[in-house]
Amino acid sequence: MKIQGKMFIWLSVFILAMAILYGVWSKEPVGTTALFLAFGLAIMIGYYLAFTAKRVDAMAQDDKEADVADEAGEVGFFAPHSWQPLSLAIGGALAFLAIAMGWWLLYFSTPLILVGIFGWVFEFYRGENQNQ
């Protein structure tokens, strides 16, 4: 985590220099404000990562002699196939289309979104009420 903190802090220094240079050179307030906000975001992330790195154990990425496999482990469980993202995609597309064409489309998109969300959350649910 130490290297990520250093990277974000150095990135924030660069963004700050570019924000000052851009602000002086262009005299354009919107871009200058955006760059200063990007500086604030980068420094917050860098500070958090550097602050957290002091309180956790050293990871393999902090060791210069570490191999790639040293940090390997179980990533998680991923469904081999699922129809729920398709339902969410169609429902989301219809919901965004409702903004342009008419709010009546939400009557069709809301059930698709709800089916997709509940189906995805409970796709592998094995509770006490499972059919045997």
Short mmCIF file of N, CA and C in Angstrom, two decimals:
data_model
loop_
_atom_site.label_atom_id
_atom_site.label_comp_id
_atom_site.label_asym_id
_atom_site.label_seq_id
_atom_site.Cartn_x
_atom_site.Cartn_y
_atom_site.Cartn_z
N MET A 1 0.82 -1.20 0.00
CA MET A 1 0.00 0.00 0.00
C MET A 1 0.86 1.26 0.00
N LYS A 2 2.08 1.12 0.45
CA LYS A 2 2.93 2.31 0.52
C LYS A 2 3.19 2.90 -0.85
N ILE A 3 3.39 2.02 -1.83
CA ILE A 3 3.71 2.53 -3.17
C ILE A 3 2.51 3.26 -3.78
N GLN A 4 1.30 2.78 -3.54
CA GLN A 4 0.13 3.47 -4.07
C GLN A 4 -0.03 4.84 -3.42
N GLY A 5 0.22 4.93 -2.13
CA GLY A 5 0.14 6.23 -1.45
C GLY A 5 1.14 7.21 -2.02
N LYS A 6 2.38 6.74 -2.23
CA LYS A 6 3.40 7.62 -2.82
C LYS A 6 3.02 8.04 -4.23
N MET A 7 2.48 7.10 -4.99
CA MET A 7 2.10 7.44 -6.37
C MET A 7 1.02 8.51 -6.40
N PHE A 8 0.01 8.37 -5.55
CA PHE A 8 -1.06 9.37 -5.53
C PHE A 8 -0.57 10.71 -5.01
N ILE A 9 0.33 10.70 -4.04
CA ILE A 9 0.86 11.98 -3.54
C ILE A 9 1.67 12.67 -4.62
N TRP A 10 2.51 11.91 -5.34
CA TRP A 10 3.27 12.53 -6.44
C TRP A 10 2.35 12.98 -7.57
N LEU A 11 1.29 12.22 -7.82
CA LEU A 11 0.32 12.64 -8.82
C LEU A 11 -0.36 13.94 -8.41
N SER A 12 -0.68 14.07 -7.13
CA SER A 12 -1.32 15.30 -6.66
C SER A 12 -0.38 16.49 -6.77
N VAL A 13 0.92 16.28 -6.54
CA VAL A 13 1.89 17.38 -6.72
C VAL A 13 1.92 17.82 -8.18
N PHE A 14 1.91 16.85 -9.09
CA PHE A 14 1.90 17.18 -10.52
C PHE A 14 0.61 17.92 -10.90
N ILE A 15 -0.53 17.44 -10.41
CA ILE A 15 -1.80 18.09 -10.74
C ILE A 15 -1.83 19.51 -10.17
N LEU A 16 -1.29 19.71 -8.98
CA LEU A 16 -1.25 21.05 -8.40
C LEU A 16 -0.39 21.98 -9.25
N ALA A 17 0.76 21.50 -9.70
CA ALA A 17 1.61 22.33 -10.57
C ALA A 17 0.89 22.67 -11.87
N MET A 18 0.20 21.69 -12.44
CA MET A 18 -0.53 21.95 -13.68
C MET A 18 -1.71 22.89 -13.45
N ALA A 19 -2.36 22.78 -12.30
CA ALA A 19 -3.48 23.68 -12.00
C ALA A 19 -3.01 25.11 -11.87
N ILE A 20 -1.88 25.31 -11.20
CA ILE A 20 -1.35 26.67 -11.06
C ILE A 20 -0.92 27.20 -12.42
N LEU A 21 -0.21 26.38 -13.19
CA LEU A 21 0.24 26.81 -14.52
C LEU A 21 -0.95 27.10 -15.43
N TYR A 22 -1.94 26.24 -15.41
CA TYR A 22 -3.13 26.44 -16.25
C TYR A 22 -3.89 27.69 -15.83
N GLY A 23 -4.03 27.88 -14.51
CA GLY A 23 -4.76 29.05 -14.02
C GLY A 23 -4.09 30.35 -14.39
N VAL A 24 -2.75 30.41 -14.29
CA VAL A 24 -2.02 31.62 -14.63
C VAL A 24 -2.04 31.86 -16.13
N TRP A 25 -1.87 30.80 -16.89
CA TRP A 25 -1.73 30.94 -18.33
C TRP A 25 -3.08 31.20 -19.01
N SER A 26 -4.13 30.47 -18.62
CA SER A 26 -5.38 30.57 -19.36
C SER A 26 -6.36 31.58 -18.78
N LYS A 27 -6.28 31.84 -17.48
CA LYS A 27 -7.22 32.74 -16.79
C LYS A 27 -8.67 32.27 -16.99
N GLU A 28 -8.83 30.96 -17.05
CA GLU A 28 -10.15 30.37 -17.25
C GLU A 28 -10.55 29.69 -15.94
N PRO A 29 -11.63 30.12 -15.30
CA PRO A 29 -11.91 29.65 -13.94
C PRO A 29 -12.43 28.21 -13.85
N VAL A 30 -13.16 27.75 -14.84
CA VAL A 30 -13.78 26.43 -14.72
C VAL A 30 -12.73 25.32 -14.78
N GLY A 31 -11.84 25.37 -15.75
CA GLY A 31 -10.79 24.36 -15.86
C GLY A 31 -9.83 24.42 -14.68
N THR A 32 -9.54 25.64 -14.22
CA THR A 32 -8.65 25.78 -13.07
C THR A 32 -9.29 25.18 -11.82
N THR A 33 -10.56 25.43 -11.63
CA THR A 33 -11.27 24.84 -10.49
C THR A 33 -11.30 23.33 -10.59
N ALA A 34 -11.53 22.80 -11.78
CA ALA A 34 -11.55 21.34 -11.96
C ALA A 34 -10.20 20.74 -11.64
N LEU A 35 -9.13 21.40 -12.04
CA LEU A 35 -7.80 20.87 -11.74
C LEU A 35 -7.50 20.94 -10.24
N PHE A 36 -7.91 22.01 -9.58
CA PHE A 36 -7.70 22.08 -8.13
C PHE A 36 -8.54 21.03 -7.40
N LEU A 37 -9.74 20.75 -7.90
CA LEU A 37 -10.55 19.69 -7.30
C LEU A 37 -9.91 18.32 -7.54
N ALA A 38 -9.32 18.12 -8.73
CA ALA A 38 -8.61 16.86 -9.00
C ALA A 38 -7.40 16.73 -8.07
N PHE A 39 -6.73 17.85 -7.79
CA PHE A 39 -5.63 17.84 -6.83
C PHE A 39 -6.13 17.41 -5.45
N GLY A 40 -7.24 17.97 -5.03
CA GLY A 40 -7.80 17.62 -3.72
C GLY A 40 -8.17 16.15 -3.65
N LEU A 41 -8.75 15.61 -4.71
CA LEU A 41 -9.11 14.20 -4.74
C LEU A 41 -7.88 13.32 -4.67
N ALA A 42 -6.86 13.64 -5.45
CA ALA A 42 -5.64 12.83 -5.46
C ALA A 42 -4.92 12.89 -4.12
N ILE A 43 -4.87 14.06 -3.49
CA ILE A 43 -4.17 14.16 -2.21
C ILE A 43 -4.94 13.43 -1.11
N MET A 44 -6.28 13.44 -1.17
CA MET A 44 -7.06 12.70 -0.18
C MET A 44 -6.82 11.19 -0.31
N ILE A 45 -6.82 10.69 -1.53
CA ILE A 45 -6.59 9.27 -1.74
C ILE A 45 -5.17 8.90 -1.33
N GLY A 46 -4.20 9.73 -1.72
CA GLY A 46 -2.81 9.46 -1.35
C GLY A 46 -2.59 9.48 0.14
N TYR A 47 -3.19 10.44 0.83
CA TYR A 47 -3.05 10.51 2.28
C TYR A 47 -3.69 9.31 2.94
N TYR A 48 -4.87 8.92 2.47
CA TYR A 48 -5.55 7.76 3.05
C TYR A 48 -4.71 6.50 2.87
N LEU A 49 -4.17 6.28 1.67
CA LEU A 49 -3.38 5.09 1.43
C LEU A 49 -2.09 5.09 2.25
N ALA A 50 -1.44 6.25 2.34
CA ALA A 50 -0.21 6.34 3.14
C ALA A 50 -0.52 6.17 4.63
N PHE A 51 -1.63 6.73 5.09
CA PHE A 51 -2.04 6.62 6.49
C PHE A 51 -2.39 5.18 6.84
N THR A 52 -3.08 4.50 5.94
CA THR A 52 -3.48 3.13 6.17
C THR A 52 -2.30 2.17 6.09
N ALA A 53 -1.34 2.47 5.21
CA ALA A 53 -0.19 1.58 5.03
C ALA A 53 0.64 1.46 6.30
N LYS A 54 0.62 2.47 7.15
CA LYS A 54 1.38 2.41 8.39
C LYS A 54 0.73 1.48 9.41
N ARG A 55 -0.55 1.24 9.27
CA ARG A 55 -1.28 0.48 10.28
C ARG A 55 -1.58 -0.97 9.88
N VAL A 56 -1.24 -1.34 8.66
CA VAL A 56 -1.47 -2.72 8.23
C VAL A 56 -0.13 -3.40 8.00
N ASP A 57 -0.17 -4.71 7.93
CA ASP A 57 1.05 -5.47 7.68
C ASP A 57 1.56 -5.18 6.29
N ALA A 58 2.86 -5.34 6.12
CA ALA A 58 3.47 -5.13 4.80
C ALA A 58 2.93 -6.18 3.83
N MET A 59 2.60 -5.74 2.65
CA MET A 59 2.07 -6.64 1.64
C MET A 59 3.19 -7.00 0.67
N ALA A 60 2.92 -7.93 -0.20
CA ALA A 60 3.94 -8.38 -1.15
C ALA A 60 4.36 -7.26 -2.09
N GLN A 61 3.47 -6.36 -2.39
CA GLN A 61 3.80 -5.26 -3.30
C GLN A 61 4.79 -4.27 -2.70
N ASP A 62 4.91 -4.28 -1.38
CA ASP A 62 5.87 -3.40 -0.72
C ASP A 62 7.27 -4.00 -0.66
N ASP A 63 7.39 -5.28 -0.96
CA ASP A 63 8.68 -5.97 -0.93
C ASP A 63 9.27 -5.99 -2.33
N LYS A 64 10.46 -5.45 -2.48
CA LYS A 64 11.09 -5.39 -3.80
C LYS A 64 11.51 -6.76 -4.31
N GLU A 65 11.68 -7.72 -3.41
CA GLU A 65 12.11 -9.07 -3.78
C GLU A 65 10.93 -10.03 -3.95
N ALA A 66 9.71 -9.56 -3.86
CA ALA A 66 8.54 -10.43 -3.91
C ALA A 66 8.24 -10.87 -5.34
N ASP A 67 7.63 -12.04 -5.44
CA ASP A 67 7.16 -12.54 -6.73
C ASP A 67 5.69 -12.18 -6.90
N VAL A 68 5.21 -12.32 -8.12
CA VAL A 68 3.80 -12.03 -8.40
C VAL A 68 2.90 -13.00 -7.63
N ALA A 69 3.33 -14.24 -7.51
CA ALA A 69 2.51 -15.27 -6.88
C ALA A 69 2.42 -15.10 -5.37
N ASP A 70 3.24 -14.25 -4.77
CA ASP A 70 3.21 -14.08 -3.31
C ASP A 70 1.91 -13.50 -2.82
N GLU A 71 1.26 -12.70 -3.59
CA GLU A 71 0.01 -12.05 -3.19
C GLU A 71 -1.20 -12.81 -3.69
N ALA A 72 -0.98 -13.92 -4.39
CA ALA A 72 -2.07 -14.68 -4.99
C ALA A 72 -2.90 -15.35 -3.90
N GLY A 73 -4.14 -15.53 -4.19
CA GLY A 73 -5.06 -16.19 -3.27
C GLY A 73 -6.41 -16.30 -3.92
N GLU A 74 -7.40 -16.69 -3.15
CA GLU A 74 -8.73 -16.81 -3.69
C GLU A 74 -9.31 -15.43 -3.92
N VAL A 75 -9.76 -15.19 -5.12
CA VAL A 75 -10.32 -13.88 -5.46
C VAL A 75 -11.78 -13.80 -5.07
N GLY A 76 -12.50 -14.88 -5.25
CA GLY A 76 -13.91 -14.88 -4.91
C GLY A 76 -14.67 -15.85 -5.78
N PHE A 77 -15.96 -15.89 -5.61
CA PHE A 77 -16.81 -16.77 -6.40
C PHE A 77 -17.52 -15.95 -7.46
N PHE A 78 -17.45 -16.42 -8.68
CA PHE A 78 -18.10 -15.74 -9.78
C PHE A 78 -19.04 -16.73 -10.47
N ALA A 79 -20.23 -16.28 -10.76
CA ALA A 79 -21.22 -17.14 -11.37
C ALA A 79 -20.76 -17.57 -12.77
N PRO A 80 -20.92 -18.83 -13.10
CA PRO A 80 -20.51 -19.28 -14.43
C PRO A 80 -21.41 -18.71 -15.53
N HIS A 81 -22.66 -18.49 -15.22
CA HIS A 81 -23.58 -17.85 -16.16
C HIS A 81 -24.73 -17.24 -15.37
N SER A 82 -25.26 -16.16 -15.89
CA SER A 82 -26.35 -15.50 -15.20
C SER A 82 -27.12 -14.65 -16.20
N TRP A 83 -28.44 -14.67 -16.09
CA TRP A 83 -29.28 -13.85 -16.95
C TRP A 83 -29.63 -12.51 -16.30
N GLN A 84 -29.25 -12.33 -15.05
CA GLN A 84 -29.64 -11.12 -14.33
C GLN A 84 -29.02 -9.84 -14.91
N PRO A 85 -27.75 -9.84 -15.34
CA PRO A 85 -27.22 -8.62 -15.93
C PRO A 85 -27.96 -8.19 -17.20
N LEU A 86 -28.45 -9.16 -17.96
CA LEU A 86 -29.21 -8.82 -19.17
C LEU A 86 -30.51 -8.11 -18.79
N SER A 87 -31.18 -8.61 -17.77
CA SER A 87 -32.41 -7.96 -17.30
C SER A 87 -32.13 -6.55 -16.81
N LEU A 88 -31.03 -6.39 -16.06
CA LEU A 88 -30.67 -5.06 -15.57
C LEU A 88 -30.31 -4.12 -16.72
N ALA A 89 -29.61 -4.64 -17.72
CA ALA A 89 -29.21 -3.80 -18.85
C ALA A 89 -30.41 -3.33 -19.65
N ILE A 90 -31.32 -4.23 -19.92
CA ILE A 90 -32.52 -3.84 -20.67
C ILE A 90 -33.37 -2.88 -19.86
N GLY A 91 -33.55 -3.18 -18.57
CA GLY A 91 -34.32 -2.27 -17.71
C GLY A 91 -33.67 -0.91 -17.58
N GLY A 92 -32.36 -0.87 -17.43
CA GLY A 92 -31.65 0.41 -17.34
C GLY A 92 -31.73 1.19 -18.64
N ALA A 93 -31.60 0.50 -19.76
CA ALA A 93 -31.71 1.19 -21.06
C ALA A 93 -33.10 1.78 -21.24
N LEU A 94 -34.12 1.02 -20.86
CA LEU A 94 -35.48 1.55 -20.97
C LEU A 94 -35.70 2.73 -20.01
N ALA A 95 -35.10 2.65 -18.83
CA ALA A 95 -35.25 3.75 -17.86
C ALA A 95 -34.60 5.03 -18.39
N PHE A 96 -33.42 4.91 -18.98
CA PHE A 96 -32.78 6.10 -19.55
C PHE A 96 -33.50 6.58 -20.80
N LEU A 97 -34.08 5.65 -21.53
CA LEU A 97 -34.88 6.03 -22.70
C LEU A 97 -36.15 6.77 -22.27
N ALA A 98 -36.63 6.45 -21.07
CA ALA A 98 -37.83 7.12 -20.55
C ALA A 98 -37.59 8.61 -20.34
N ILE A 99 -36.37 8.99 -20.06
CA ILE A 99 -36.06 10.42 -19.90
C ILE A 99 -36.26 11.15 -21.22
N ALA A 100 -35.89 10.52 -22.32
CA ALA A 100 -35.99 11.17 -23.63
C ALA A 100 -37.37 11.02 -24.27
N MET A 101 -38.01 9.86 -24.12
CA MET A 101 -39.25 9.61 -24.86
C MET A 101 -40.50 9.85 -24.04
N GLY A 102 -40.45 9.52 -22.79
CA GLY A 102 -41.64 9.69 -21.96
C GLY A 102 -41.53 8.84 -20.70
N TRP A 103 -42.06 9.39 -19.63
CA TRP A 103 -41.94 8.73 -18.34
C TRP A 103 -42.76 7.46 -18.26
N TRP A 104 -43.69 7.24 -19.20
CA TRP A 104 -44.51 6.05 -19.20
C TRP A 104 -43.67 4.79 -19.39
N LEU A 105 -42.47 4.92 -19.98
CA LEU A 105 -41.59 3.76 -20.16
C LEU A 105 -41.08 3.19 -18.84
N LEU A 106 -41.13 3.99 -17.79
CA LEU A 106 -40.70 3.50 -16.48
C LEU A 106 -41.59 2.38 -15.98
N TYR A 107 -42.85 2.32 -16.45
CA TYR A 107 -43.73 1.23 -16.05
C TYR A 107 -43.22 -0.11 -16.56
N PHE A 108 -42.46 -0.10 -17.65
CA PHE A 108 -41.90 -1.32 -18.20
C PHE A 108 -40.49 -1.58 -17.68
N SER A 109 -39.74 -0.52 -17.41
CA SER A 109 -38.35 -0.70 -17.00
C SER A 109 -38.22 -1.04 -15.52
N THR A 110 -39.09 -0.52 -14.67
CA THR A 110 -38.98 -0.76 -13.23
C THR A 110 -39.09 -2.25 -12.89
N PRO A 111 -40.08 -2.99 -13.43
CA PRO A 111 -40.11 -4.43 -13.11
C PRO A 111 -38.87 -5.18 -13.60
N LEU A 112 -38.35 -4.81 -14.76
CA LEU A 112 -37.15 -5.47 -15.26
C LEU A 112 -35.95 -5.20 -14.35
N ILE A 113 -35.83 -3.97 -13.88
CA ILE A 113 -34.72 -3.63 -12.98
C ILE A 113 -34.87 -4.37 -11.65
N LEU A 114 -36.08 -4.40 -11.11
CA LEU A 114 -36.30 -5.09 -9.83
C LEU A 114 -36.05 -6.59 -9.95
N VAL A 115 -36.51 -7.21 -11.04
CA VAL A 115 -36.26 -8.63 -11.25
C VAL A 115 -34.76 -8.89 -11.36
N GLY A 116 -34.05 -8.02 -12.07
CA GLY A 116 -32.61 -8.18 -12.21
C GLY A 116 -31.88 -8.04 -10.89
N ILE A 117 -32.26 -7.04 -10.10
CA ILE A 117 -31.58 -6.82 -8.81
C ILE A 117 -31.86 -7.97 -7.84
N PHE A 118 -33.14 -8.31 -7.66
CA PHE A 118 -33.47 -9.38 -6.72
C PHE A 118 -32.94 -10.73 -7.21
N GLY A 119 -32.99 -10.95 -8.51
CA GLY A 119 -32.45 -12.20 -9.04
C GLY A 119 -30.96 -12.31 -8.84
N TRP A 120 -30.24 -11.22 -9.01
CA TRP A 120 -28.80 -11.24 -8.85
C TRP A 120 -28.40 -11.41 -7.39
N VAL A 121 -29.13 -10.73 -6.50
CA VAL A 121 -28.81 -10.83 -5.08
C VAL A 121 -29.09 -12.24 -4.56
N PHE A 122 -30.20 -12.82 -4.95
CA PHE A 122 -30.59 -14.11 -4.41
C PHE A 122 -30.35 -15.26 -5.38
N GLU A 123 -29.47 -15.08 -6.34
CA GLU A 123 -29.23 -16.09 -7.35
C GLU A 123 -28.69 -17.39 -6.74
N PHE A 124 -27.81 -17.28 -5.80
CA PHE A 124 -27.22 -18.47 -5.18
C PHE A 124 -27.62 -18.58 -3.72
N TYR A 125 -28.76 -18.02 -3.37
CA TYR A 125 -29.24 -18.07 -1.99
C TYR A 125 -29.64 -19.49 -1.64
N ARG A 126 -29.11 -19.97 -0.57
CA ARG A 126 -29.46 -21.29 -0.07
C ARG A 126 -29.88 -21.12 1.38
N GLY A 127 -31.13 -20.84 1.57
CA GLY A 127 -31.64 -20.59 2.91
C GLY A 127 -32.39 -21.77 3.47
N GLU A 128 -33.04 -21.55 4.59
CA GLU A 128 -33.76 -22.63 5.25
C GLU A 128 -35.06 -22.97 4.52
N ASN A 129 -35.53 -22.10 3.64
CA ASN A 129 -36.76 -22.35 2.91
C ASN A 129 -36.51 -22.91 1.51
N GLN A 130 -35.32 -23.41 1.27
CA GLN A 130 -34.99 -23.94 -0.04
C GLN A 130 -35.77 -25.23 -0.30
N ASN A 131 -36.26 -25.38 -1.54
CA ASN A 131 -36.97 -26.59 -1.90
C ASN A 131 -35.97 -27.75 -2.01
N GLN A 132 -36.31 -28.88 -1.43
CA GLN A 132 -35.38 -30.01 -1.43
C GLN A 132 -35.65 -30.90 -2.62
#
